[in-house]
Tab-separated table of C-alpha atoms and ligand atoms in Angstrom:
chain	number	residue	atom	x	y	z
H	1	UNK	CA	-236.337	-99.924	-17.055
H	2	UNK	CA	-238.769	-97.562	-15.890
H	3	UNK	CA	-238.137	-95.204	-13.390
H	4	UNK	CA	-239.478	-95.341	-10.050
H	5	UNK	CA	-241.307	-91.858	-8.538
H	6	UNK	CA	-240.757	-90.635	-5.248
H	7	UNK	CA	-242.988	-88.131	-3.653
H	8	UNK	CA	-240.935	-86.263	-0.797
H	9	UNK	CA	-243.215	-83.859	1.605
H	10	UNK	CA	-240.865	-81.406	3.521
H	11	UNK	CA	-238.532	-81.312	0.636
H	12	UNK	CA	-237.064	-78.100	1.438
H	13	UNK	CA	-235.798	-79.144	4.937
H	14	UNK	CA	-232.650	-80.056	6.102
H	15	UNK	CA	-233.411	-84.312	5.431
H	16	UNK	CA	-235.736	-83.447	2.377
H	17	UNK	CA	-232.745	-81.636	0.495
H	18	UNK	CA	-229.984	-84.815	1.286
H	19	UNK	CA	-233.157	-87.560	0.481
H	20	UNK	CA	-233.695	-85.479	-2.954
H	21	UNK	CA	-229.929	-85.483	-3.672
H	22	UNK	CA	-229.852	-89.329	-3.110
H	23	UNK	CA	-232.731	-90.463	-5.100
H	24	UNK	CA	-231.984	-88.077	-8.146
H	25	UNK	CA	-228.608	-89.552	-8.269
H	26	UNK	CA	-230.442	-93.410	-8.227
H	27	UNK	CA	-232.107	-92.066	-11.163
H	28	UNK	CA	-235.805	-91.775	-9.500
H	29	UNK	CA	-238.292	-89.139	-10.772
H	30	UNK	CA	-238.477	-86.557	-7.610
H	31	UNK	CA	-241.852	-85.125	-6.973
H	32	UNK	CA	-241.584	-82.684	-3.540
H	33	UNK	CA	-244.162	-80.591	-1.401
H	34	UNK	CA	-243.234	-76.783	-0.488
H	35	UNK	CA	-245.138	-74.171	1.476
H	36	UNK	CA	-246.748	-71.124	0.053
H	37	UNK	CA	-244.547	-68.821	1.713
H	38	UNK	CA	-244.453	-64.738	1.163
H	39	UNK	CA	-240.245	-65.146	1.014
H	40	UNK	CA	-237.697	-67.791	-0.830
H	41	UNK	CA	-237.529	-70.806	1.281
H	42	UNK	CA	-236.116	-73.066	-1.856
H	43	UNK	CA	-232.567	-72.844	-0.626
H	44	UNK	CA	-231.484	-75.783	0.648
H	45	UNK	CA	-233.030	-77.285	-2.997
H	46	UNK	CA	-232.333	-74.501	-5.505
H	47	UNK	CA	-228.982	-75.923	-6.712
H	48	UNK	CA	-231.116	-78.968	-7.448
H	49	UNK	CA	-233.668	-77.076	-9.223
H	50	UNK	CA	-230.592	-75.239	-11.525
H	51	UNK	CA	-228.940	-78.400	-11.968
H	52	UNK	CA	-229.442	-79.571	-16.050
H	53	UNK	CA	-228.610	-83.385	-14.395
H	54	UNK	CA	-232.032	-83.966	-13.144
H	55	UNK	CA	-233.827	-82.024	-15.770
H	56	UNK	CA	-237.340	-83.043	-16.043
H	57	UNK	CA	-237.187	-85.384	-12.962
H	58	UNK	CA	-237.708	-82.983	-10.168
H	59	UNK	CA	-241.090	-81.255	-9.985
H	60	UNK	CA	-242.357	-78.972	-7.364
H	61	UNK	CA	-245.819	-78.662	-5.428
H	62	UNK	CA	-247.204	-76.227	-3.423
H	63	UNK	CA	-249.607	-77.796	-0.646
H	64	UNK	CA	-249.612	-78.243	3.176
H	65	UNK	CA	-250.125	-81.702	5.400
H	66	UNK	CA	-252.669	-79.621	6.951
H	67	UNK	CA	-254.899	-79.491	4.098
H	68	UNK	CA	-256.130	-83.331	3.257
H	69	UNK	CA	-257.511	-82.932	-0.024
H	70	UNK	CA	-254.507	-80.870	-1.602
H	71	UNK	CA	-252.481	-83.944	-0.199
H	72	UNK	CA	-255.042	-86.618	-1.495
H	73	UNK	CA	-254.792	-84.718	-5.452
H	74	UNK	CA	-250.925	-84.830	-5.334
H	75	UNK	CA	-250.676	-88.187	-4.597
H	76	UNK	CA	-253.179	-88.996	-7.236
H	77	UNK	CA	-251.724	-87.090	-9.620
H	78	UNK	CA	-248.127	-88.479	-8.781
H	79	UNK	CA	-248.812	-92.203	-8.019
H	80	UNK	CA	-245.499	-92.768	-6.149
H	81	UNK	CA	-243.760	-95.706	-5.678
H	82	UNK	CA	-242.283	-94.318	-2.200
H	83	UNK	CA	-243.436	-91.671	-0.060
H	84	UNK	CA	-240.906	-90.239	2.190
H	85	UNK	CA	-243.084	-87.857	4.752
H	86	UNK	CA	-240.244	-85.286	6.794
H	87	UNK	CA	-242.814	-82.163	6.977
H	88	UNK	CA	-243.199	-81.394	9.952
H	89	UNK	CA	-243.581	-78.244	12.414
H	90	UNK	CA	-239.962	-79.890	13.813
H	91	UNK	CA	-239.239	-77.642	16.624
H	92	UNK	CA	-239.349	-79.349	20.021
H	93	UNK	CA	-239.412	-76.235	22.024
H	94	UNK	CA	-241.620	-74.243	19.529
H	95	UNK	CA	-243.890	-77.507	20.299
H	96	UNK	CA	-245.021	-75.941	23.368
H	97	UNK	CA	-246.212	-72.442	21.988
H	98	UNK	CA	-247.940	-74.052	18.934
H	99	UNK	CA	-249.015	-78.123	20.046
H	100	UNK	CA	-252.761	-78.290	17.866
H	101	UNK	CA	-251.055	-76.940	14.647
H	102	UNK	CA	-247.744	-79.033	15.550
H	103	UNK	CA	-250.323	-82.409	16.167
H	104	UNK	CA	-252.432	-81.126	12.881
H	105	UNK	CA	-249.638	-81.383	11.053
H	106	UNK	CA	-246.682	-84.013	12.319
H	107	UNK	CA	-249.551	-86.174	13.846
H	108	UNK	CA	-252.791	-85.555	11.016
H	109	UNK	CA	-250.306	-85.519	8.190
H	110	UNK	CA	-248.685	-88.999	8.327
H	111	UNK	CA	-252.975	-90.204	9.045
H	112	UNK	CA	-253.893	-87.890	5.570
H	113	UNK	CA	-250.956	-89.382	3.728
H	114	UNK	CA	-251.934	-93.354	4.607
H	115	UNK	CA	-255.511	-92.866	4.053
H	116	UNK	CA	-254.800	-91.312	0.344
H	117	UNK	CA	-252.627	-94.633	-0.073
H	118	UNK	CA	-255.901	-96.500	0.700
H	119	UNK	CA	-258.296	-94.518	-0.320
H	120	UNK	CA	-256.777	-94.311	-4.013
H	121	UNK	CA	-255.787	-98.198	-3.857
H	122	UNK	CA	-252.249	-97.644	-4.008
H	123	UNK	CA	-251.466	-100.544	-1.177
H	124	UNK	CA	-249.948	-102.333	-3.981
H	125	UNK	CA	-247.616	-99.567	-5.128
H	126	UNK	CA	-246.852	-97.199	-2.552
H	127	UNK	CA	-244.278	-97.746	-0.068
H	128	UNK	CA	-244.528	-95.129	2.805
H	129	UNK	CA	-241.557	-93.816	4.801
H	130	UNK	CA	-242.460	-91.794	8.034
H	131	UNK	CA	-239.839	-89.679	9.818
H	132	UNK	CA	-240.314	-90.634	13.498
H	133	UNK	CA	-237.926	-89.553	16.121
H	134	UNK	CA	-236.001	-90.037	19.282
H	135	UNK	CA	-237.726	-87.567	20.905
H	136	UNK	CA	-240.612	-90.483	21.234
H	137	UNK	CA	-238.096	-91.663	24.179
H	138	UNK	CA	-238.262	-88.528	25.576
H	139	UNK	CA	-237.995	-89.535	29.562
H	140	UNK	CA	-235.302	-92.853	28.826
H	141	UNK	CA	-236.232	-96.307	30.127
H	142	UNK	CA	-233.535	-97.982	28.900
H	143	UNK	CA	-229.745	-96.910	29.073
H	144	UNK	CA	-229.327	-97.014	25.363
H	145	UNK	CA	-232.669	-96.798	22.888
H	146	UNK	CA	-233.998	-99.459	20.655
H	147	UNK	CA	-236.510	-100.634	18.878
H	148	UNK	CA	-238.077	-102.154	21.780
H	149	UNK	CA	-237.602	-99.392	24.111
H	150	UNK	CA	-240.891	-98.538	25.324
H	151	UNK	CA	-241.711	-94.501	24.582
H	152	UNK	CA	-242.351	-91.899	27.228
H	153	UNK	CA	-242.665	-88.835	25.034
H	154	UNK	CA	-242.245	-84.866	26.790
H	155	UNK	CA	-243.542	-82.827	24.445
H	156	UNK	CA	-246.377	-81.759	22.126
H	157	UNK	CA	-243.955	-82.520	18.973
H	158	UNK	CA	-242.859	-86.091	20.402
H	159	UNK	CA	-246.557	-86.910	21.262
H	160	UNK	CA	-247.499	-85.961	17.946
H	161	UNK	CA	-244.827	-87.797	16.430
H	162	UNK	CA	-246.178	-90.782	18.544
H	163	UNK	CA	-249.571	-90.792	16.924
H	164	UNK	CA	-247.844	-90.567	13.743
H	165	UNK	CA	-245.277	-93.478	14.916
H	166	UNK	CA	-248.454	-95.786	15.725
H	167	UNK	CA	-250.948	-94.862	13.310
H	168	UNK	CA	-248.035	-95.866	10.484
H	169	UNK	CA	-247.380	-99.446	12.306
H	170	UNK	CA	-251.563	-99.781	12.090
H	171	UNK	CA	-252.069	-99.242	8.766
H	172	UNK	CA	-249.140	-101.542	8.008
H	173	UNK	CA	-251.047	-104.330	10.470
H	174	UNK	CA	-254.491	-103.489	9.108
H	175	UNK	CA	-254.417	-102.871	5.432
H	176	UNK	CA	-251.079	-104.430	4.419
H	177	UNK	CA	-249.578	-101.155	3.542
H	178	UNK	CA	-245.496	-100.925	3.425
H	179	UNK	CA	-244.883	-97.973	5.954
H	180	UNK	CA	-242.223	-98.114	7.839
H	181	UNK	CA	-240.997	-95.821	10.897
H	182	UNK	CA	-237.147	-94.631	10.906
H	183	UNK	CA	-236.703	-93.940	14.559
H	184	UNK	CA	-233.781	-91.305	13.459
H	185	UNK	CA	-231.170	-89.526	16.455
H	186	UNK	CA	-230.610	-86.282	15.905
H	187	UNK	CA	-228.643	-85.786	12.340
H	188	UNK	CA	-226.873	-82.111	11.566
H	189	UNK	CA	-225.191	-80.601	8.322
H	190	UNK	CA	-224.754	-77.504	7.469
H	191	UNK	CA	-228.339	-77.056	6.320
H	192	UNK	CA	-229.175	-77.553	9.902
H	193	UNK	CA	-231.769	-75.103	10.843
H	194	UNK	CA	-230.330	-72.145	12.464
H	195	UNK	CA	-232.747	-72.083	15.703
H	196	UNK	CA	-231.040	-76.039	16.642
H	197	UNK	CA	-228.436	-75.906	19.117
H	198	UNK	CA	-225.691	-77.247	16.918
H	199	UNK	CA	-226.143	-74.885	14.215
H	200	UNK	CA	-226.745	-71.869	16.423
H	201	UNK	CA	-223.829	-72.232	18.206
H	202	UNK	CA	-221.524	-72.648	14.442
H	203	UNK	CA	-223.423	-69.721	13.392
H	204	UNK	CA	-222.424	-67.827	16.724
H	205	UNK	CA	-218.961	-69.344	17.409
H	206	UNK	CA	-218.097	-68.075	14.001
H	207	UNK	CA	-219.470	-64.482	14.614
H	208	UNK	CA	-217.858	-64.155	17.623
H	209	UNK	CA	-214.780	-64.614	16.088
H	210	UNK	CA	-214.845	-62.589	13.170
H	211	UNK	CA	-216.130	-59.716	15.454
H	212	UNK	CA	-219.789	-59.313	14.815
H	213	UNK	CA	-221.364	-60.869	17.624
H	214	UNK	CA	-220.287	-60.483	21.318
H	215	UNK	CA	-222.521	-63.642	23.203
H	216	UNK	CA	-224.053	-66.820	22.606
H	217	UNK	CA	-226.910	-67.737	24.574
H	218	UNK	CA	-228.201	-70.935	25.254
H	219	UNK	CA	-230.611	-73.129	27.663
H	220	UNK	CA	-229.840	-76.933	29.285
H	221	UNK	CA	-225.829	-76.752	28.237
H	222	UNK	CA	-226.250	-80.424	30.087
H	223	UNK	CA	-228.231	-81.971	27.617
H	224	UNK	CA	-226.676	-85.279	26.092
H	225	UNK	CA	-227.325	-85.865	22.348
H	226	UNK	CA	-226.316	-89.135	19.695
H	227	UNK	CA	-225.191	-86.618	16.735
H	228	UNK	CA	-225.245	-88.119	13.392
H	229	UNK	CA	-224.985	-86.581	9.523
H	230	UNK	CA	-228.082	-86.172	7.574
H	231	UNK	CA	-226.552	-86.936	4.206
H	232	UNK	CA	-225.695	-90.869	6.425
H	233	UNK	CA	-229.417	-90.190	7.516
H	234	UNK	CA	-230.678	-89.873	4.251
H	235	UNK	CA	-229.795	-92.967	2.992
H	236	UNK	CA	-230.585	-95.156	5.615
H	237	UNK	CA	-234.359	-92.921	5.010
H	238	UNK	CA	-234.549	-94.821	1.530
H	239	UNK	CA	-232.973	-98.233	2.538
H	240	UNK	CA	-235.978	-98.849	4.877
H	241	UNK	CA	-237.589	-98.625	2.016
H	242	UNK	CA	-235.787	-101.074	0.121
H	243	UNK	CA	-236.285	-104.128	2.142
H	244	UNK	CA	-238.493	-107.254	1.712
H	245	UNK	CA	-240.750	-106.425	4.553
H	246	UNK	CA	-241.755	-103.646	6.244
H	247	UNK	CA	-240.300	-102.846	9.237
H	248	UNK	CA	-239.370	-99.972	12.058
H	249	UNK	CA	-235.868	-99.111	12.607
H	250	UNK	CA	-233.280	-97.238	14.847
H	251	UNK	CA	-230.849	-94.817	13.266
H	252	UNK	CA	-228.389	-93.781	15.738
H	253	UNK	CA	-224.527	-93.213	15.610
H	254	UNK	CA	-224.246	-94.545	19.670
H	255	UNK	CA	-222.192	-91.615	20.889
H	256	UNK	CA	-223.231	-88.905	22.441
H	257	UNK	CA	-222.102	-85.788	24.049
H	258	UNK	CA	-223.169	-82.820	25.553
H	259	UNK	CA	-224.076	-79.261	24.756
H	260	UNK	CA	-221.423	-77.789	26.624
H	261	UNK	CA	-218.691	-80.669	24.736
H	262	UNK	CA	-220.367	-79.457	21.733
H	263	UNK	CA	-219.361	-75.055	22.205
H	264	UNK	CA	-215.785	-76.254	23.415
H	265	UNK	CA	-215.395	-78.225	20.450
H	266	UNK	CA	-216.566	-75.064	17.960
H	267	UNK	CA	-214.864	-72.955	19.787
H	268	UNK	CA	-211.085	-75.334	19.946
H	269	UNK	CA	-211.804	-75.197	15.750
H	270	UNK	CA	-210.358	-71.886	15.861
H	271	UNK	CA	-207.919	-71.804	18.388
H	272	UNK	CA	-210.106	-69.947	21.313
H	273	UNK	CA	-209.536	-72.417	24.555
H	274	UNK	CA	-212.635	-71.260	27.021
H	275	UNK	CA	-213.429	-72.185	30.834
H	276	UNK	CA	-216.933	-72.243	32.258
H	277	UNK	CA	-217.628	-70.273	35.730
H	278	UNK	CA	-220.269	-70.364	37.241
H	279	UNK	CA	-223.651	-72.462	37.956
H	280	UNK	CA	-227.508	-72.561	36.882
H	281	UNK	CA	-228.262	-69.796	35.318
H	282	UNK	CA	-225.084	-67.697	36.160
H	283	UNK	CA	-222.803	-70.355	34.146
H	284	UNK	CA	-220.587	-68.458	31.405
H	285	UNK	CA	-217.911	-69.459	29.073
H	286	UNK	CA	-215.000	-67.047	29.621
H	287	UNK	CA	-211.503	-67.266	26.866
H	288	UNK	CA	-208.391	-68.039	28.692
H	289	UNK	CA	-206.464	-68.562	25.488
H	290	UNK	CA	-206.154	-67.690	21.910
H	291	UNK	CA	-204.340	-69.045	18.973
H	292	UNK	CA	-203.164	-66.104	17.254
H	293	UNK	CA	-202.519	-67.706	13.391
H	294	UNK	CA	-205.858	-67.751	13.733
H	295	UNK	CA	-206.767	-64.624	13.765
H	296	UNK	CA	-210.316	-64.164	15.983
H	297	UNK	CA	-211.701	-61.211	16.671
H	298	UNK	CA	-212.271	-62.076	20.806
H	299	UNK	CA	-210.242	-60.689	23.717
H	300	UNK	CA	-208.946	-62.942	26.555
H	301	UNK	CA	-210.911	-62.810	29.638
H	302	UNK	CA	-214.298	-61.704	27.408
H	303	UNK	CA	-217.410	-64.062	28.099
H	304	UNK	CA	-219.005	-65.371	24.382
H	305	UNK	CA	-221.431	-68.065	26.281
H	306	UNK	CA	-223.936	-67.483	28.607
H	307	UNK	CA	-227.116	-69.162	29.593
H	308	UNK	CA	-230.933	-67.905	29.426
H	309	UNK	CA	-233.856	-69.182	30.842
H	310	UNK	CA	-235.599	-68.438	27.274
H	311	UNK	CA	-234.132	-70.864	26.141
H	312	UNK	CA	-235.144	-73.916	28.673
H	313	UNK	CA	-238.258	-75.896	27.890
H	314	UNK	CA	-240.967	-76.663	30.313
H	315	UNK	CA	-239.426	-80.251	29.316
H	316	UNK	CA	-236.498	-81.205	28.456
H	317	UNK	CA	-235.603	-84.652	27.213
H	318	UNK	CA	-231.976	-84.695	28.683
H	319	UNK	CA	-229.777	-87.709	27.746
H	320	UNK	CA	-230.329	-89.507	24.326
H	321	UNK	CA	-227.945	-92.295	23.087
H	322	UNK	CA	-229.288	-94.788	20.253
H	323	UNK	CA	-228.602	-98.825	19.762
H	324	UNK	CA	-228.736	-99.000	16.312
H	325	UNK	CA	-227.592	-102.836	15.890
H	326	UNK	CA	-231.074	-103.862	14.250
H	327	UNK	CA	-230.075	-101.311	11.198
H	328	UNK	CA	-226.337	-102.166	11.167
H	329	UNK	CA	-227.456	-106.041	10.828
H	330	UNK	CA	-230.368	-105.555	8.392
H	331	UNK	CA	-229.422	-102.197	6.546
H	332	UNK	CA	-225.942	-102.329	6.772
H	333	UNK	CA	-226.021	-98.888	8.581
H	334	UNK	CA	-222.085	-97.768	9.345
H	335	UNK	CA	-222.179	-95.381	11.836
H	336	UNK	CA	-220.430	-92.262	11.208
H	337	UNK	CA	-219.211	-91.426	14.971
H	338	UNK	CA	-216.511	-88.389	13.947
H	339	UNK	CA	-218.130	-85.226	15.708
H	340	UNK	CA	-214.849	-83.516	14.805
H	341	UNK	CA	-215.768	-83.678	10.902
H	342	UNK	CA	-219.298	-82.803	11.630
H	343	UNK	CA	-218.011	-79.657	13.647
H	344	UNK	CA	-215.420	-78.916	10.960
H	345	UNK	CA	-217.694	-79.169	8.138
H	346	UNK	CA	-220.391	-76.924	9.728
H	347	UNK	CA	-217.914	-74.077	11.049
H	348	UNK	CA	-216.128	-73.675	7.795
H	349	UNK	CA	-219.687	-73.742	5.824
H	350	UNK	CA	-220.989	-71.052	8.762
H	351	UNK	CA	-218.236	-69.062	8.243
H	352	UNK	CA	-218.097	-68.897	4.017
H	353	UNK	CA	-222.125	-68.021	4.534
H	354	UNK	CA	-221.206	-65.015	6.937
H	355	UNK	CA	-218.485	-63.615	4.826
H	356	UNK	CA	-220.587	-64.144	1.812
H	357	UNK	CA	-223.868	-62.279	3.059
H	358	UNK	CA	-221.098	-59.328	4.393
H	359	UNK	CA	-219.974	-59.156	0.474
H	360	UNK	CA	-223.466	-58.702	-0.478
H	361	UNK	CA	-224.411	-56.041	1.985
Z	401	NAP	P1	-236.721	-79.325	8.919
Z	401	NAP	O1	-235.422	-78.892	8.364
Z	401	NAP	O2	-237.392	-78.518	9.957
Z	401	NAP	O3	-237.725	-79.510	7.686
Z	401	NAP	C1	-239.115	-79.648	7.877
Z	401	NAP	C2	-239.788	-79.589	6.525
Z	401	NAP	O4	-241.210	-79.691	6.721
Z	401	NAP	C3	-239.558	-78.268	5.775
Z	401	NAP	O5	-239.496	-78.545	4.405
Z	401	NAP	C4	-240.836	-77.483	6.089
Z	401	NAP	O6	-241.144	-76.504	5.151
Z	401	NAP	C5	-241.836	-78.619	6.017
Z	401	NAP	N1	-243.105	-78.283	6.672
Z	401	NAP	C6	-243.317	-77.782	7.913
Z	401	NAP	N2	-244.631	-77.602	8.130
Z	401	NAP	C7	-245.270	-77.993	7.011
Z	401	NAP	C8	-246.626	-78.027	6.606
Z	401	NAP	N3	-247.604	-77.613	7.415
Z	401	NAP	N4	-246.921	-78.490	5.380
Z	401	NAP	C9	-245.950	-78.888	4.524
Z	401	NAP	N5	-244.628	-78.868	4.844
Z	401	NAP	C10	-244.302	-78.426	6.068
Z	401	NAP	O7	-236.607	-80.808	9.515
Z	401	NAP	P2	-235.509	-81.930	9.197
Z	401	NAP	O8	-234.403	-81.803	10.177
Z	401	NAP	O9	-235.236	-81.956	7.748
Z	401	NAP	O10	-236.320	-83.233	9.629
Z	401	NAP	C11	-237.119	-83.936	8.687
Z	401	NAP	C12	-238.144	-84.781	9.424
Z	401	NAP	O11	-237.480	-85.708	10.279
Z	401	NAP	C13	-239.081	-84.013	10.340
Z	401	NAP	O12	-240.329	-84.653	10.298
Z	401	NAP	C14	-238.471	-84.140	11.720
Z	401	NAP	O13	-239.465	-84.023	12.698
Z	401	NAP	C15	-237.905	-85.548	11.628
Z	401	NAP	N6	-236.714	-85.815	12.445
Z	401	NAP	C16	-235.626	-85.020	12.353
Z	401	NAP	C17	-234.490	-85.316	13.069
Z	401	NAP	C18	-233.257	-84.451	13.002
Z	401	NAP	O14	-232.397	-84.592	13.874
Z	401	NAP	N7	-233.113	-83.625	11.985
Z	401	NAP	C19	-234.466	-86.470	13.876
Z	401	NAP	C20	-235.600	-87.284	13.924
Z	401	NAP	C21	-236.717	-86.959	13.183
Z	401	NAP	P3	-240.470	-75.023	5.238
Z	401	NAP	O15	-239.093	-75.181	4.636
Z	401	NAP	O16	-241.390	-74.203	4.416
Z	401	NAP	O17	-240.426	-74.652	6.687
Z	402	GDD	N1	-232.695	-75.313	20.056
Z	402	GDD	C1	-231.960	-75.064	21.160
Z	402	GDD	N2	-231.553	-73.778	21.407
Z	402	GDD	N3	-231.664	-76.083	21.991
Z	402	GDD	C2	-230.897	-75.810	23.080
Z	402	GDD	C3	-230.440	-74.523	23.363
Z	402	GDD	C4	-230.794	-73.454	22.494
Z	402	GDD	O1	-230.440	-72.305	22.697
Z	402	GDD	N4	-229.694	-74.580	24.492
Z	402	GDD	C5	-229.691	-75.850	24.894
Z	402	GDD	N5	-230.436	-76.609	24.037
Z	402	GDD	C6	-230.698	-78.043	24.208
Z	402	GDD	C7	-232.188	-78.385	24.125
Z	402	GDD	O2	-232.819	-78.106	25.379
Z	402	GDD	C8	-232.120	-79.863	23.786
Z	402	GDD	O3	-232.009	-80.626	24.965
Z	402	GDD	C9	-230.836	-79.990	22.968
Z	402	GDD	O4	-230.120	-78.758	23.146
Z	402	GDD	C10	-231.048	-80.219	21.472
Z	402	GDD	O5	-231.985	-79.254	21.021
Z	402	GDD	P1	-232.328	-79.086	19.456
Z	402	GDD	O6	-231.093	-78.910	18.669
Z	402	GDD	O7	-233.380	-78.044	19.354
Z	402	GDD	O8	-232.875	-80.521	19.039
Z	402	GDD	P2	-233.914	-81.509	19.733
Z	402	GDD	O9	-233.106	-82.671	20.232
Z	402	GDD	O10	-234.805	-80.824	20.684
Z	402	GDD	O11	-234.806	-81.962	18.492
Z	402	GDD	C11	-234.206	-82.323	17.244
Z	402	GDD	O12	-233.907	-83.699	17.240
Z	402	GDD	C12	-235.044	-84.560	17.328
Z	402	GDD	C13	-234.517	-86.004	17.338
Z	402	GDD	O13	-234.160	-86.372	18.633
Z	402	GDD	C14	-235.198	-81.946	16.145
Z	402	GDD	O14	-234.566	-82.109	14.892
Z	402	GDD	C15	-236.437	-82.830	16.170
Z	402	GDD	O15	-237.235	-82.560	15.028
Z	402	GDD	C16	-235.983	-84.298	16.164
Z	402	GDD	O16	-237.079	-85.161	16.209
């Protein structure tokens, strides 16, 4: 049988890396986008790239969703039977310093990538995957988020992702193409980017401990989030793709916790018991005990959290929890609700990446 081609843009990102994994693994031919970039930011795909398993099925492209004809080319060149598009500028707070080269690219990039499917006559073939988000929610109308949850987005990345969310579902309704939105919760893994609040606080929980860090700080500790695993967010990417009709979907594990729930838990991992003092912007996370098989480099008493106002957004979406039953009836979507292995797997990843980078210094 022949194989089918995928063409992933924002392969080297957290999703892109897990999506690349998956589909090598069905036996697809993997095409991906990456940035020019002046340093190595092939990391999260190099162990693909050096693996002698996918030989000659994973290829490489430079190009960027802001340029249209680069994307056009690659596409022609490629002729995929699935397009997954994940690049984006995927920083909510960042959002607000940098909104027309955000829209350019999360909003522009999904329009570039559907009009090369048309333009090139590829409604037949293509199927098109867009990453959309449940930061289109943004200010909640509804106690849990669906489908059919209207949006109310609250920043210049979830209003971009909006025009990217509706400008999919048109071209589906106008031209007949197979694009399809996954409405994904937030998903983590250890190739979380560091500047996210989950992995900056494994990052910093594990520094803390081993001694080379003093203080975390973070914004809205308040915020609630539905945590999932990209690897269980990756797959559900590609099984929108594999159904008889075209449809959006909700991704969501239907938990959710808080910031604050999320530090105590990193913290509990090895043995440090803290106790927040304090309110607004005074609030702190002092240690009042300490588990000493484990070893941590942190006195009693000593404050490792603290909060700063650099790190609040002139929005905030604060409370996020996702009703996934659509996916888990049509997808068969399973949803993974064990924070504790999430936690675990990122703070012992975290800390083998610290002690590794000390080795090599
Ligand atoms: P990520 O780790 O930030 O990856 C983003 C990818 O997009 C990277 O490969 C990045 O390249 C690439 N990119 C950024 N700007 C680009 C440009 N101008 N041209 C070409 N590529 C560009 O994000 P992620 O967590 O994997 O998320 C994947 C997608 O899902 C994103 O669209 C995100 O908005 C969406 N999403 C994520 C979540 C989540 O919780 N993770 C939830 C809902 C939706 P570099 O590596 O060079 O930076
Ligand atoms: N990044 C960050 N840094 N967030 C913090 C901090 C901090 O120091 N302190 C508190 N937070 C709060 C944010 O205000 C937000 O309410 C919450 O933690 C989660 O922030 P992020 O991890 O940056 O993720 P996000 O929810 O804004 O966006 C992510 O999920 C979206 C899906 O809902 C991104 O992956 C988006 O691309 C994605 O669409």
């Amino acid at each position: 049988m022949k194989k089918k081609i995928a063409f992933i843009t924002g392969i080297t990102g957290q999703d892109g890396s897990y999506l690349a994994e998956l589909l090598l693994d069905k036996n697809y031919i993997v095409h991906g986008m990456k940035r020019k970039s002046s340093s190595f930011n092939t990391q999260r795909i190099d162990h693909i790239y050096e693996n002698k398993k996918y030989k000659n099925r994973f290829f490489l492209h430079y190009g960027d969703m802001s340029d249209s004809l680069r994307v056009l080319n690659l596409i022609n060149s490629i002729k995929p039977h699935e397009i997954y598009n994940l690049a984006a500028q995927s920083h909510v707070a960042t959002s607000f310093e940098i909104p027309e080269y955000t829209s350019d690219v999360n909003a522009l990039g999904a329009l570039r990538i559907l009009e090369a499917i048309r333009r090139l006559k590829l409604i037949k073939k293509t199927r098109f995957y867009q990453a959309s988000s449940s930061e289109l929610f943004g200010e909640i109308q509804h106690k849990s988020q669906s489908e059919k949850t209207p949006f109310y987005p609250l920043s210049p990345y979830a209003v971009s992702k909006l025009y990217a969310y509706w400008i999919t579902k048109n071209y589906r309704e106008s031209f007949n193409i197979f694009a399809c939105n996954g409405i994904l919760f937030n998903h983590e893994s250890p190739r979380r980017g560091e500047t996210f609040v989950t992995r900056k606080i494994t990052l910093a929980i594990n520094k803390i401990a081993l001694g080379l860090e003093k203080c975390l700080y973070l914004g809205n500790l308040y915020s609630l989030r539905d945590w999932g695993h990209a690897r269980d967010y990756a797959l559900m990417q590609w099984k929108i793709l594999q159904q008889n009709k075209a449809e959006d979907f909700v991704v969501a594990t239907g938990k959710q916790y808080s910031v604050k729930y999320f530090v105590e838990r990193c913290c509990k991992f090895l043995g440090i018991k803290i106790k927040w003092i304090g309110k607004g912007i005074k609030e702190r996370a002092v240690v009042v005990e300490i588990d000493n098989t484990k070893k941590v480099k942190v006195r009693k008493n000593s404050t490792i959290v603290r909060v700063s106002e650099q790190y609040f957004r002139p929005l905030d979406v604060r409370n996020l929890i996702g009703n996934s039953k659509k996916a888990q009836r049509k997808l068969g979507w399973k949803p993974n609700k064990n924070l504790g292995n999430l936690i675990k797997e990122m703070m012992i990843s975290d800390r083998k990446e610290i002690l590794n980078s000390i080795k090599k210094y």
